[in-house]
Structure formats: C-alpha cells, structure tokens
Amino acid sequence: MTPIKLFAFLVQKAGFQEINLDLSDCKTVADVRQLVSKEIPAIEADVAKCMIAVNMEFQTDDCLLTDVSEIAIIPPVSGG
C-alpha cells in the first residue's frame, strides 16, 4: 500500500488528507490519476487538473512508476 496525500480543497471534498492504495496495477502517473478518481469519486472531476508528485517530485502523466514511497496530489492554487 502506498500513501496518497491530498492537499488544499481536495481534503475537504474527500473528507480525509491521506489514503493508502495498492498501486501494483499502476504503471504510470496517469494510471494513479485514474485509480484515485475511481477510489475517491468526490474528487474525480478535480484530479485531472491537479499536479501529481511522486516521492516529492512533480511528474508528467507518462512518467513510469518505480520505487514509489508516496504520491501527492496538489490542485492548482490562486491568490490575490
């Protein structure tokens, strides 16, 4: 099981900050995005717009997953 950490408004929508998911069927970041959308329907529409960090480094959807210790899903932010 791999910890998936949520940030900002995703925490409020999901109702929790972290979930542990089995990523054994996930080969890329895109696969993780799809799994998270399925497992947490409350944030499904938002996940497509988020950045995903693997082991504290932002990655593109085509990034292959190897030696993953954590995933972070970070939504876009705005300020004024």
PDB file of N, CA, C and O in Angstrom, chain B, residues numbered from 101:
ATOM      1  N   MET B 101       0.842  -1.182   0.000  1.00  0.00           N
ATOM      2  CA  MET B 101       0.000   0.000   0.000  1.00  0.00           C
ATOM      3  C   MET B 101       0.886   1.243   0.000  1.00  0.00           C
ATOM      4  O   MET B 101       1.915   1.300   0.672  1.00  0.00           O
ATOM      5  N   THR B 102       0.457   2.221  -0.765  1.00  0.00           N
ATOM      6  CA  THR B 102       1.221   3.459  -0.907  1.00  0.00           C
ATOM      7  C   THR B 102       0.371   4.624  -0.417  1.00  0.00           C
ATOM      8  O   THR B 102      -0.797   4.727  -0.792  1.00  0.00           O
ATOM      9  N   PRO B 103       0.930   5.503   0.411  1.00  0.00           N
ATOM     10  CA  PRO B 103       0.158   6.659   0.853  1.00  0.00           C
ATOM     11  C   PRO B 103      -0.054   7.655  -0.287  1.00  0.00           C
ATOM     12  O   PRO B 103       0.879   8.019  -1.002  1.00  0.00           O
ATOM     13  N   ILE B 104      -1.304   8.082  -0.434  1.00  0.00           N
ATOM     14  CA  ILE B 104      -1.686   9.111  -1.393  1.00  0.00           C
ATOM     15  C   ILE B 104      -2.119  10.302  -0.554  1.00  0.00           C
ATOM     16  O   ILE B 104      -3.107  10.223   0.177  1.00  0.00           O
ATOM     17  N   LYS B 105      -1.384  11.406  -0.655  1.00  0.00           N
ATOM     18  CA  LYS B 105      -1.663  12.587   0.157  1.00  0.00           C
ATOM     19  C   LYS B 105      -2.416  13.621  -0.678  1.00  0.00           C
ATOM     20  O   LYS B 105      -2.045  13.913  -1.815  1.00  0.00           O
ATOM     21  N   LEU B 106      -3.475  14.164  -0.094  1.00  0.00           N
ATOM     22  CA  LEU B 106      -4.281  15.191  -0.742  1.00  0.00           C
ATOM     23  C   LEU B 106      -3.992  16.538  -0.096  1.00  0.00           C
ATOM     24  O   LEU B 106      -3.618  16.610   1.075  1.00  0.00           O
ATOM     25  N   PHE B 107      -4.169  17.605  -0.869  1.00  0.00           N
ATOM     26  CA  PHE B 107      -3.892  18.945  -0.371  1.00  0.00           C
ATOM     27  C   PHE B 107      -5.027  19.901  -0.720  1.00  0.00           C
ATOM     28  O   PHE B 107      -5.837  19.641  -1.610  1.00  0.00           O
ATOM     29  N   ALA B 108      -5.061  21.023   0.015  1.00  0.00           N
ATOM     30  CA  ALA B 108      -5.988  22.134  -0.201  1.00  0.00           C
ATOM     31  C   ALA B 108      -7.442  21.649  -0.190  1.00  0.00           C
ATOM     32  O   ALA B 108      -7.822  20.854   0.670  1.00  0.00           O
ATOM     33  N   PHE B 109      -8.253  22.124  -1.140  1.00  0.00           N
ATOM     34  CA  PHE B 109      -9.677  21.812  -1.126  1.00  0.00           C
ATOM     35  C   PHE B 109      -9.974  20.336  -1.365  1.00  0.00           C
ATOM     36  O   PHE B 109     -11.084  19.882  -1.086  1.00  0.00           O
ATOM     37  N   LEU B 110      -9.011  19.583  -1.875  1.00  0.00           N
ATOM     38  CA  LEU B 110      -9.239  18.147  -2.069  1.00  0.00           C
ATOM     39  C   LEU B 110      -9.494  17.448  -0.737  1.00  0.00           C
ATOM     40  O   LEU B 110     -10.262  16.489  -0.666  1.00  0.00           O
ATOM     41  N   VAL B 111      -8.845  17.937   0.317  1.00  0.00           N
ATOM     42  CA  VAL B 111      -9.032  17.359   1.655  1.00  0.00           C
ATOM     43  C   VAL B 111     -10.485  17.537   2.098  1.00  0.00           C
ATOM     44  O   VAL B 111     -11.098  16.601   2.611  1.00  0.00           O
ATOM     45  N   GLN B 112     -11.032  18.733   1.901  1.00  0.00           N
ATOM     46  CA  GLN B 112     -12.411  18.988   2.300  1.00  0.00           C
ATOM     47  C   GLN B 112     -13.387  18.146   1.473  1.00  0.00           C
ATOM     48  O   GLN B 112     -14.340  17.585   2.012  1.00  0.00           O
ATOM     49  N   LYS B 113     -13.145  18.064   0.181  1.00  0.00           N
ATOM     50  CA  LYS B 113     -14.051  17.294  -0.681  1.00  0.00           C
ATOM     51  C   LYS B 113     -13.999  15.801  -0.383  1.00  0.00           C
ATOM     52  O   LYS B 113     -15.033  15.134  -0.366  1.00  0.00           O
ATOM     53  N   ALA B 114     -12.806  15.277  -0.149  1.00  0.00           N
ATOM     54  CA  ALA B 114     -12.651  13.841   0.104  1.00  0.00           C
ATOM     55  C   ALA B 114     -13.033  13.469   1.534  1.00  0.00           C
ATOM     56  O   ALA B 114     -13.521  12.368   1.789  1.00  0.00           O
ATOM     57  N   GLY B 115     -12.807  14.401   2.467  1.00  0.00           N
ATOM     58  CA  GLY B 115     -13.093  14.122   3.870  1.00  0.00           C
ATOM     59  C   GLY B 115     -11.910  13.538   4.626  1.00  0.00           C
ATOM     60  O   GLY B 115     -12.043  13.153   5.788  1.00  0.00           O
ATOM     61  N   PHE B 116     -10.761  13.470   3.979  1.00  0.00           N
ATOM     62  CA  PHE B 116      -9.542  12.975   4.622  1.00  0.00           C
ATOM     63  C   PHE B 116      -8.333  13.532   3.879  1.00  0.00           C
ATOM     64  O   PHE B 116      -8.447  13.991   2.743  1.00  0.00           O
ATOM     65  N   GLN B 117      -7.172  13.487   4.534  1.00  0.00           N
ATOM     66  CA  GLN B 117      -5.951  14.030   3.958  1.00  0.00           C
ATOM     67  C   GLN B 117      -5.086  12.966   3.298  1.00  0.00           C
ATOM     68  O   GLN B 117      -4.275  13.281   2.427  1.00  0.00           O
ATOM     69  N   GLU B 118      -5.249  11.717   3.700  1.00  0.00           N
ATOM     70  CA  GLU B 118      -4.380  10.666   3.172  1.00  0.00           C
ATOM     71  C   GLU B 118      -5.146   9.358   3.074  1.00  0.00           C
ATOM     72  O   GLU B 118      -5.980   9.045   3.922  1.00  0.00           O
ATOM     73  N   ILE B 119      -4.849   8.598   2.025  1.00  0.00           N
ATOM     74  CA  ILE B 119      -5.425   7.271   1.843  1.00  0.00           C
ATOM     75  C   ILE B 119      -4.313   6.356   1.344  1.00  0.00           C
ATOM     76  O   ILE B 119      -3.444   6.789   0.588  1.00  0.00           O
ATOM     77  N   ASN B 120      -4.336   5.124   1.753  1.00  0.00           N
ATOM     78  CA  ASN B 120      -3.356   4.144   1.281  1.00  0.00           C
ATOM     79  C   ASN B 120      -4.001   3.287   0.199  1.00  0.00           C
ATOM     80  O   ASN B 120      -5.044   2.672   0.420  1.00  0.00           O
ATOM     81  N   LEU B 121      -3.374   3.253  -0.967  1.00  0.00           N
ATOM     82  CA  LEU B 121      -3.906   2.482  -2.086  1.00  0.00           C
ATOM     83  C   LEU B 121      -2.858   1.513  -2.616  1.00  0.00           C
ATOM     84  O   LEU B 121      -1.655   1.756  -2.522  1.00  0.00           O
ATOM     85  N   ASP B 122      -3.336   0.428  -3.165  1.00  0.00           N
ATOM     86  CA  ASP B 122      -2.478  -0.569  -3.803  1.00  0.00           C
ATOM     87  C   ASP B 122      -2.196  -0.108  -5.230  1.00  0.00           C
ATOM     88  O   ASP B 122      -3.104  -0.067  -6.060  1.00  0.00           O
ATOM     89  N   LEU B 123      -0.955   0.233  -5.513  1.00  0.00           N
ATOM     90  CA  LEU B 123      -0.569   0.726  -6.837  1.00  0.00           C
ATOM     91  C   LEU B 123       0.049  -0.360  -7.709  1.00  0.00           C
ATOM     92  O   LEU B 123       0.670  -0.055  -8.727  1.00  0.00           O
ATOM     93  N   SER B 124      -0.111  -1.609  -7.326  1.00  0.00           N
ATOM     94  CA  SER B 124       0.552  -2.691  -8.066  1.00  0.00           C
ATOM     95  C   SER B 124       0.108  -2.776  -9.524  1.00  0.00           C
ATOM     96  O   SER B 124       0.866  -3.258 -10.366  1.00  0.00           O
ATOM     97  N   ASP B 125      -1.106  -2.318  -9.839  1.00  0.00           N
ATOM     98  CA  ASP B 125      -1.577  -2.323 -11.228  1.00  0.00           C
ATOM     99  C   ASP B 125      -1.284  -1.012 -11.947  1.00  0.00           C
ATOM    100  O   ASP B 125      -1.601  -0.877 -13.129  1.00  0.00           O
ATOM    101  N   CYS B 126      -0.689  -0.052 -11.264  1.00  0.00           N
ATOM    102  CA  CYS B 126      -0.391   1.257 -11.856  1.00  0.00           C
ATOM    103  C   CYS B 126       1.033   1.274 -12.396  1.00  0.00           C
ATOM    104  O   CYS B 126       1.995   1.056 -11.659  1.00  0.00           O
ATOM    105  N   LYS B 127       1.152   1.530 -13.673  1.00  0.00           N
ATOM    106  CA  LYS B 127       2.473   1.587 -14.299  1.00  0.00           C
ATOM    107  C   LYS B 127       2.951   3.026 -14.520  1.00  0.00           C
ATOM    108  O   LYS B 127       4.153   3.284 -14.587  1.00  0.00           O
ATOM    109  N   THR B 128       1.993   3.963 -14.633  1.00  0.00           N
ATOM    110  CA  THR B 128       2.331   5.360 -14.886  1.00  0.00           C
ATOM    111  C   THR B 128       1.554   6.272 -13.931  1.00  0.00           C
ATOM    112  O   THR B 128       0.654   5.833 -13.215  1.00  0.00           O
ATOM    113  N   VAL B 129       1.929   7.542 -13.947  1.00  0.00           N
ATOM    114  CA  VAL B 129       1.208   8.542 -13.161  1.00  0.00           C
ATOM    115  C   VAL B 129      -0.240   8.633 -13.646  1.00  0.00           C
ATOM    116  O   VAL B 129      -1.146   8.835 -12.837  1.00  0.00           O
ATOM    117  N   ALA B 130      -0.467   8.487 -14.938  1.00  0.00           N
ATOM    118  CA  ALA B 130      -1.833   8.503 -15.474  1.00  0.00           C
ATOM    119  C   ALA B 130      -2.676   7.386 -14.860  1.00  0.00           C
ATOM    120  O   ALA B 130      -3.860   7.579 -14.586  1.00  0.00           O
ATOM    121  N   ASP B 131      -2.074   6.235 -14.646  1.00  0.00           N
ATOM    122  CA  ASP B 131      -2.785   5.124 -14.006  1.00  0.00           C
ATOM    123  C   ASP B 131      -3.163   5.477 -12.569  1.00  0.00           C
ATOM    124  O   ASP B 131      -4.247   5.123 -12.105  1.00  0.00           O
ATOM    125  N   VAL B 132      -2.276   6.169 -11.871  1.00  0.00           N
ATOM    126  CA  VAL B 132      -2.562   6.605 -10.497  1.00  0.00           C
ATOM    127  C   VAL B 132      -3.727   7.589 -10.513  1.00  0.00           C
ATOM    128  O   VAL B 132      -4.637   7.494  -9.690  1.00  0.00           O
ATOM    129  N   ARG B 133      -3.697   8.525 -11.444  1.00  0.00           N
ATOM    130  CA  ARG B 133      -4.763   9.522 -11.575  1.00  0.00           C
ATOM    131  C   ARG B 133      -6.118   8.814 -11.758  1.00  0.00           C
ATOM    132  O   ARG B 133      -7.114   9.185 -11.137  1.00  0.00           O
ATOM    133  N   GLN B 134      -6.131   7.802 -12.612  1.00  0.00           N
ATOM    134  CA  GLN B 134      -7.357   7.049 -12.881  1.00  0.00           C
ATOM    135  C   GLN B 134      -7.815   6.271 -11.640  1.00  0.00           C
ATOM    136  O   GLN B 134      -9.007   6.248 -11.333  1.00  0.00           O
ATOM    137  N   LEU B 135      -6.891   5.643 -10.933  1.00  0.00           N
ATOM    138  CA  LEU B 135      -7.224   4.888  -9.726  1.00  0.00           C
ATOM    139  C   LEU B 135      -7.791   5.802  -8.642  1.00  0.00           C
ATOM    140  O   LEU B 135      -8.788   5.469  -8.002  1.00  0.00           O
ATOM    141  N   VAL B 136      -7.156   6.948  -8.439  1.00  0.00           N
ATOM    142  CA  VAL B 136      -7.622   7.889  -7.417  1.00  0.00           C
ATOM    143  C   VAL B 136      -9.026   8.381  -7.766  1.00  0.00           C
ATOM    144  O   VAL B 136      -9.877   8.492  -6.883  1.00  0.00           O
ATOM    145  N   SER B 137      -9.274   8.674  -9.032  1.00  0.00           N
ATOM    146  CA  SER B 137     -10.605   9.117  -9.458  1.00  0.00           C
ATOM    147  C   SER B 137     -11.660   8.055  -9.166  1.00  0.00           C
ATOM    148  O   SER B 137     -12.781   8.376  -8.772  1.00  0.00           O
ATOM    149  N   LYS B 138     -11.301   6.808  -9.357  1.00  0.00           N
ATOM    150  CA  LYS B 138     -12.225   5.695  -9.098  1.00  0.00           C
ATOM    151  C   LYS B 138     -12.447   5.485  -7.602  1.00  0.00           C
ATOM    152  O   LYS B 138     -13.578   5.273  -7.163  1.00  0.00           O
ATOM    153  N   GLU B 139     -11.372   5.543  -6.821  1.00  0.00           N
ATOM    154  CA  GLU B 139     -11.454   5.269  -5.385  1.00  0.00           C
ATOM    155  C   GLU B 139     -12.035   6.424  -4.577  1.00  0.00           C
ATOM    156  O   GLU B 139     -12.599   6.207  -3.504  1.00  0.00           O
ATOM    157  N   ILE B 140     -11.902   7.659  -5.088  1.00  0.00           N
ATOM    158  CA  ILE B 140     -12.408   8.835  -4.369  1.00  0.00           C
ATOM    159  C   ILE B 140     -13.304   9.626  -5.325  1.00  0.00           C
ATOM    160  O   ILE B 140     -12.872  10.645  -5.864  1.00  0.00           O
ATOM    161  N   PRO B 141     -14.535   9.178  -5.543  1.00  0.00           N
ATOM    162  CA  PRO B 141     -15.424   9.828  -6.511  1.00  0.00           C
ATOM    163  C   PRO B 141     -15.664  11.314  -6.237  1.00  0.00           C
ATOM    164  O   PRO B 141     -15.930  12.072  -7.169  1.00  0.00           O
ATOM    165  N   ALA B 142     -15.574  11.738  -4.988  1.00  0.00           N
ATOM    166  CA  ALA B 142     -15.823  13.138  -4.637  1.00  0.00           C
ATOM    167  C   ALA B 142     -14.836  14.096  -5.294  1.00  0.00           C
ATOM    168  O   ALA B 142     -15.144  15.276  -5.465  1.00  0.00           O
ATOM    169  N   ILE B 143     -13.651  13.605  -5.666  1.00  0.00           N
ATOM    170  CA  ILE B 143     -12.655  14.492  -6.285  1.00  0.00           C
ATOM    171  C   ILE B 143     -12.349  14.103  -7.729  1.00  0.00           C
ATOM    172  O   ILE B 143     -11.395  14.607  -8.321  1.00  0.00           O
ATOM    173  N   GLU B 144     -13.153  13.212  -8.293  1.00  0.00           N
ATOM    174  CA  GLU B 144     -12.895  12.714  -9.648  1.00  0.00           C
ATOM    175  C   GLU B 144     -12.738  13.840 -10.669  1.00  0.00           C
ATOM    176  O   GLU B 144     -11.808  13.808 -11.475  1.00  0.00           O
ATOM    177  N   ALA B 145     -13.623  14.827 -10.650  1.00  0.00           N
ATOM    178  CA  ALA B 145     -13.568  15.920 -11.626  1.00  0.00           C
ATOM    179  C   ALA B 145     -12.349  16.814 -11.424  1.00  0.00           C
ATOM    180  O   ALA B 145     -11.890  17.459 -12.367  1.00  0.00           O
ATOM    181  N   ASP B 146     -11.825  16.857 -10.211  1.00  0.00           N
ATOM    182  CA  ASP B 146     -10.704  17.743  -9.901  1.00  0.00           C
ATOM    183  C   ASP B 146      -9.342  17.122 -10.196  1.00  0.00           C
ATOM    184  O   ASP B 146      -8.390  17.837 -10.508  1.00  0.00           O
ATOM    185  N   VAL B 147      -9.244  15.812 -10.100  1.00  0.00           N
ATOM    186  CA  VAL B 147      -7.949  15.131 -10.213  1.00  0.00           C
ATOM    187  C   VAL B 147      -7.273  15.402 -11.558  1.00  0.00           C
ATOM    188  O   VAL B 147      -6.047  15.489 -11.624  1.00  0.00           O
ATOM    189  N   ALA B 148      -8.046  15.534 -12.612  1.00  0.00           N
ATOM    190  CA  ALA B 148      -7.471  15.775 -13.947  1.00  0.00           C
ATOM    191  C   ALA B 148      -6.705  17.094 -14.018  1.00  0.00           C
ATOM    192  O   ALA B 148      -5.791  17.238 -14.830  1.00  0.00           O
ATOM    193  N   LYS B 149      -7.073  18.057 -13.170  1.00  0.00           N
ATOM    194  CA  LYS B 149      -6.440  19.382 -13.202  1.00  0.00           C
ATOM    195  C   LYS B 149      -5.279  19.513 -12.223  1.00  0.00           C
ATOM    196  O   LYS B 149      -4.610  20.546 -12.185  1.00  0.00           O
ATOM    197  N   CYS B 150      -5.041  18.485 -11.443  1.00  0.00           N
ATOM    198  CA  CYS B 150      -4.031  18.549 -10.385  1.00  0.00           C
ATOM    199  C   CYS B 150      -2.646  18.131 -10.867  1.00  0.00           C
ATOM    200  O   CYS B 150      -2.499  17.401 -11.847  1.00  0.00           O
ATOM    201  N   MET B 151      -1.645  18.611 -10.156  1.00  0.00           N
ATOM    202  CA  MET B 151      -0.273  18.140 -10.345  1.00  0.00           C
ATOM    203  C   MET B 151      -0.086  16.936  -9.434  1.00  0.00           C
ATOM    204  O   MET B 151      -0.645  16.872  -8.339  1.00  0.00           O
ATOM    205  N   ILE B 152       0.708  15.988  -9.904  1.00  0.00           N
ATOM    206  CA  ILE B 152       0.983  14.808  -9.094  1.00  0.00           C
ATOM    207  C   ILE B 152       2.486  14.714  -8.858  1.00  0.00           C
ATOM    208  O   ILE B 152       3.290  14.759  -9.789  1.00  0.00           O
ATOM    209  N   ALA B 153       2.832  14.583  -7.589  1.00  0.00           N
ATOM    210  CA  ALA B 153       4.236  14.429  -7.214  1.00  0.00           C
ATOM    211  C   ALA B 153       4.463  12.987  -6.770  1.00  0.00           C
ATOM    212  O   ALA B 153       3.670  12.415  -6.021  1.00  0.00           O
ATOM    213  N   VAL B 154       5.549  12.424  -7.243  1.00  0.00           N
ATOM    214  CA  VAL B 154       5.958  11.078  -6.856  1.00  0.00           C
ATOM    215  C   VAL B 154       7.261  11.229  -6.082  1.00  0.00           C
ATOM    216  O   VAL B 154       8.250  11.741  -6.607  1.00  0.00           O
ATOM    217  N   ASN B 155       7.254  10.780  -4.834  1.00  0.00           N
ATOM    218  CA  ASN B 155       8.435  10.926  -3.975  1.00  0.00           C
ATOM    219  C   ASN B 155       8.933  12.372  -3.948  1.00  0.00           C
ATOM    220  O   ASN B 155      10.132  12.634  -4.051  1.00  0.00           O
ATOM    221  N   MET B 156       7.988  13.301  -3.808  1.00  0.00           N
ATOM    222  CA  MET B 156       8.255  14.740  -3.656  1.00  0.00           C
ATOM    223  C   MET B 156       8.756  15.435  -4.921  1.00  0.00           C
ATOM    224  O   MET B 156       9.328  16.521  -4.830  1.00  0.00           O
ATOM    225  N   GLU B 157       8.560  14.841  -6.093  1.00  0.00           N
ATOM    226  CA  GLU B 157       8.942  15.491  -7.351  1.00  0.00           C
ATOM    227  C   GLU B 157       7.761  15.434  -8.311  1.00  0.00           C
ATOM    228  O   GLU B 157       7.202  14.365  -8.559  1.00  0.00           O
ATOM    229  N   PHE B 158       7.383  16.605  -8.854  1.00  0.00           N
ATOM    230  CA  PHE B 158       6.287  16.636  -9.815  1.00  0.00           C
ATOM    231  C   PHE B 158       6.640  15.809 -11.039  1.00  0.00           C
ATOM    232  O   PHE B 158       7.774  15.825 -11.516  1.00  0.00           O
ATOM    233  N   GLN B 159       5.629  15.075 -11.544  1.00  0.00           N
ATOM    234  CA  GLN B 159       5.842  14.201 -12.692  1.00  0.00           C
ATOM    235  C   GLN B 159       4.731  14.405 -13.719  1.00  0.00           C
ATOM    236  O   GLN B 159       3.641  14.870 -13.389  1.00  0.00           O
ATOM    237  N   THR B 160       5.026  14.050 -14.961  1.00  0.00           N
ATOM    238  CA  THR B 160       4.020  14.079 -16.016  1.00  0.00           C
ATOM    239  C   THR B 160       3.261  12.758 -16.013  1.00  0.00           C
ATOM    240  O   THR B 160       3.696  11.780 -15.407  1.00  0.00           O
ATOM    241  N   ASP B 161       2.131  12.744 -16.692  1.00  0.00           N
ATOM    242  CA  ASP B 161       1.292  11.544 -16.705  1.00  0.00           C
ATOM    243  C   ASP B 161       1.981  10.329 -17.310  1.00  0.00           C
ATOM    244  O   ASP B 161       1.640   9.196 -16.969  1.00  0.00           O
ATOM    245  N   ASP B 162       2.939  10.542 -18.195  1.00  0.00           N
ATOM    246  CA  ASP B 162       3.601   9.402 -18.841  1.00  0.00           C
ATOM    247  C   ASP B 162       4.796   8.873 -18.045  1.00  0.00           C
ATOM    248  O   ASP B 162       5.474   7.944 -18.484  1.00  0.00           O
ATOM    249  N   CYS B 163       5.049   9.454 -16.893  1.00  0.00           N
ATOM    250  CA  CYS B 163       6.161   9.005 -16.046  1.00  0.00           C
ATOM    251  C   CYS B 163       5.906   7.584 -15.550  1.00  0.00           C
ATOM    252  O   CYS B 163       4.835   7.283 -15.023  1.00  0.00           O
ATOM    253  N   LEU B 164       6.892   6.725 -15.723  1.00  0.00           N
ATOM    254  CA  LEU B 164       6.796   5.349 -15.238  1.00  0.00           C
ATOM    255  C   LEU B 164       7.042   5.307 -13.734  1.00  0.00           C
ATOM    256  O   LEU B 164       7.930   5.989 -13.222  1.00  0.00           O
ATOM    257  N   LEU B 165       6.263   4.513 -13.044  1.00  0.00           N
ATOM    258  CA  LEU B 165       6.391   4.400 -11.592  1.00  0.00           C
ATOM    259  C   LEU B 165       7.388   3.314 -11.228  1.00  0.00           C
ATOM    260  O   LEU B 165       7.237   2.156 -11.618  1.00  0.00           O
ATOM    261  N   THR B 166       8.401   3.698 -10.482  1.00  0.00           N
ATOM    262  CA  THR B 166       9.364   2.739  -9.940  1.00  0.00           C
ATOM    263  C   THR B 166       9.746   3.212  -8.546  1.00  0.00           C
ATOM    264  O   THR B 166       9.966   4.406  -8.338  1.00  0.00           O
ATOM    265  N   ASP B 167       9.826   2.314  -7.612  1.00  0.00           N
ATOM    266  CA  ASP B 167      10.262   2.628  -6.254  1.00  0.00           C
ATOM    267  C   ASP B 167       9.489   3.806  -5.650  1.00  0.00           C
ATOM    268  O   ASP B 167      10.089   4.787  -5.210  1.00  0.00           O
ATOM    269  N   VAL B 168       8.163   3.704  -5.632  1.00  0.00           N
ATOM    270  CA  VAL B 168       7.308   4.781  -5.137  1.00  0.00           C
ATOM    271  C   VAL B 168       7.109   4.640  -3.632  1.00  0.00           C
ATOM    272  O   VAL B 168       6.683   3.591  -3.149  1.00  0.00           O
ATOM    273  N   SER B 169       7.422   5.712  -2.892  1.00  0.00           N
ATOM    274  CA  SER B 169       7.180   5.683  -1.454  1.00  0.00           C
ATOM    275  C   SER B 169       5.975   6.536  -1.069  1.00  0.00           C
ATOM    276  O   SER B 169       5.350   6.288  -0.038  1.00  0.00           O
ATOM    277  N   GLU B 170       5.636   7.547  -1.894  1.00  0.00           N
ATOM    278  CA  GLU B 170       4.437   8.335  -1.644  1.00  0.00           C
ATOM    279  C   GLU B 170       4.035   9.097  -2.897  1.00  0.00           C
ATOM    280  O   GLU B 170       4.852   9.381  -3.773  1.00  0.00           O
ATOM    281  N   ILE B 171       2.749   9.417  -2.950  1.00  0.00           N
ATOM    282  CA  ILE B 171       2.172  10.204  -4.034  1.00  0.00           C
ATOM    283  C   ILE B 171       1.485  11.397  -3.385  1.00  0.00           C
ATOM    284  O   ILE B 171       0.820  11.247  -2.360  1.00  0.00           O
ATOM    285  N   ALA B 172       1.639  12.571  -3.968  1.00  0.00           N
ATOM    286  CA  ALA B 172       0.928  13.758  -3.501  1.00  0.00           C
ATOM    287  C   ALA B 172       0.118  14.320  -4.665  1.00  0.00           C
ATOM    288  O   ALA B 172       0.614  14.428  -5.786  1.00  0.00           O
ATOM    289  N   ILE B 173      -1.127  14.674  -4.383  1.00  0.00           N
ATOM    290  CA  ILE B 173      -2.000  15.255  -5.402  1.00  0.00           C
ATOM    291  C   ILE B 173      -2.281  16.684  -4.984  1.00  0.00           C
ATOM    292  O   ILE B 173      -2.902  16.936  -3.951  1.00  0.00           O
ATOM    293  N   ILE B 174      -1.814  17.620  -5.807  1.00  0.00           N
ATOM    294  CA  ILE B 174      -1.837  19.031  -5.442  1.00  0.00           C
ATOM    295  C   ILE B 174      -2.624  19.813  -6.489  1.00  0.00           C
ATOM    296  O   ILE B 174      -2.231  19.867  -7.654  1.00  0.00           O
ATOM    297  N   PRO B 175      -3.744  20.422  -6.070  1.00  0.00           N
ATOM    298  CA  PRO B 175      -4.555  21.179  -7.019  1.00  0.00           C
ATOM    299  C   PRO B 175      -3.910  22.520  -7.356  1.00  0.00           C
ATOM    300  O   PRO B 175      -3.042  23.004  -6.630  1.00  0.00           O
ATOM    301  N   PRO B 176      -4.351  23.117  -8.475  1.00  0.00           N
ATOM    302  CA  PRO B 176      -3.848  24.452  -8.800  1.00  0.00           C
ATOM    303  C   PRO B 176      -4.305  25.437  -7.723  1.00  0.00           C
ATOM    304  O   PRO B 176      -5.365  25.268  -7.121  1.00  0.00           O
ATOM    305  N   VAL B 177      -3.512  26.439  -7.496  1.00  0.00           N
ATOM    306  CA  VAL B 177      -3.856  27.441  -6.490  1.00  0.00           C
ATOM    307  C   VAL B 177      -3.992  28.789  -7.156  1.00  0.00           C
ATOM    308  O   VAL B 177      -3.439  29.029  -8.230  1.00  0.00           O
ATOM    309  N   SER B 178      -4.733  29.666  -6.507  1.00  0.00           N
ATOM    310  CA  SER B 178      -4.840  31.033  -6.998  1.00  0.00           C
ATOM    311  C   SER B 178      -4.742  31.950  -5.798  1.00  0.00           C
ATOM    312  O   SER B 178      -4.981  31.543  -4.661  1.00  0.00           O
ATOM    313  N   GLY B 179      -4.404  33.138  -6.057  1.00  0.00           N
ATOM    314  CA  GLY B 179      -4.264  34.084  -4.964  1.00  0.00           C
ATOM    315  C   GLY B 179      -4.533  35.489  -5.461  1.00  0.00           C
ATOM    316  O   GLY B 179      -4.803  35.717  -6.641  1.00  0.00           O
ATOM    317  N   GLY B 180      -4.454  36.395  -4.559  1.00  0.00           N
ATOM    318  CA  GLY B 180      -4.748  37.754  -4.970  1.00  0.00           C
ATOM    319  C   GLY B 180      -3.868  38.734  -4.275  1.00  0.00           C
ATOM    320  O   GLY B 180      -3.981  39.937  -4.506  1.00  0.00           O
TER     321      GLY B 180
END
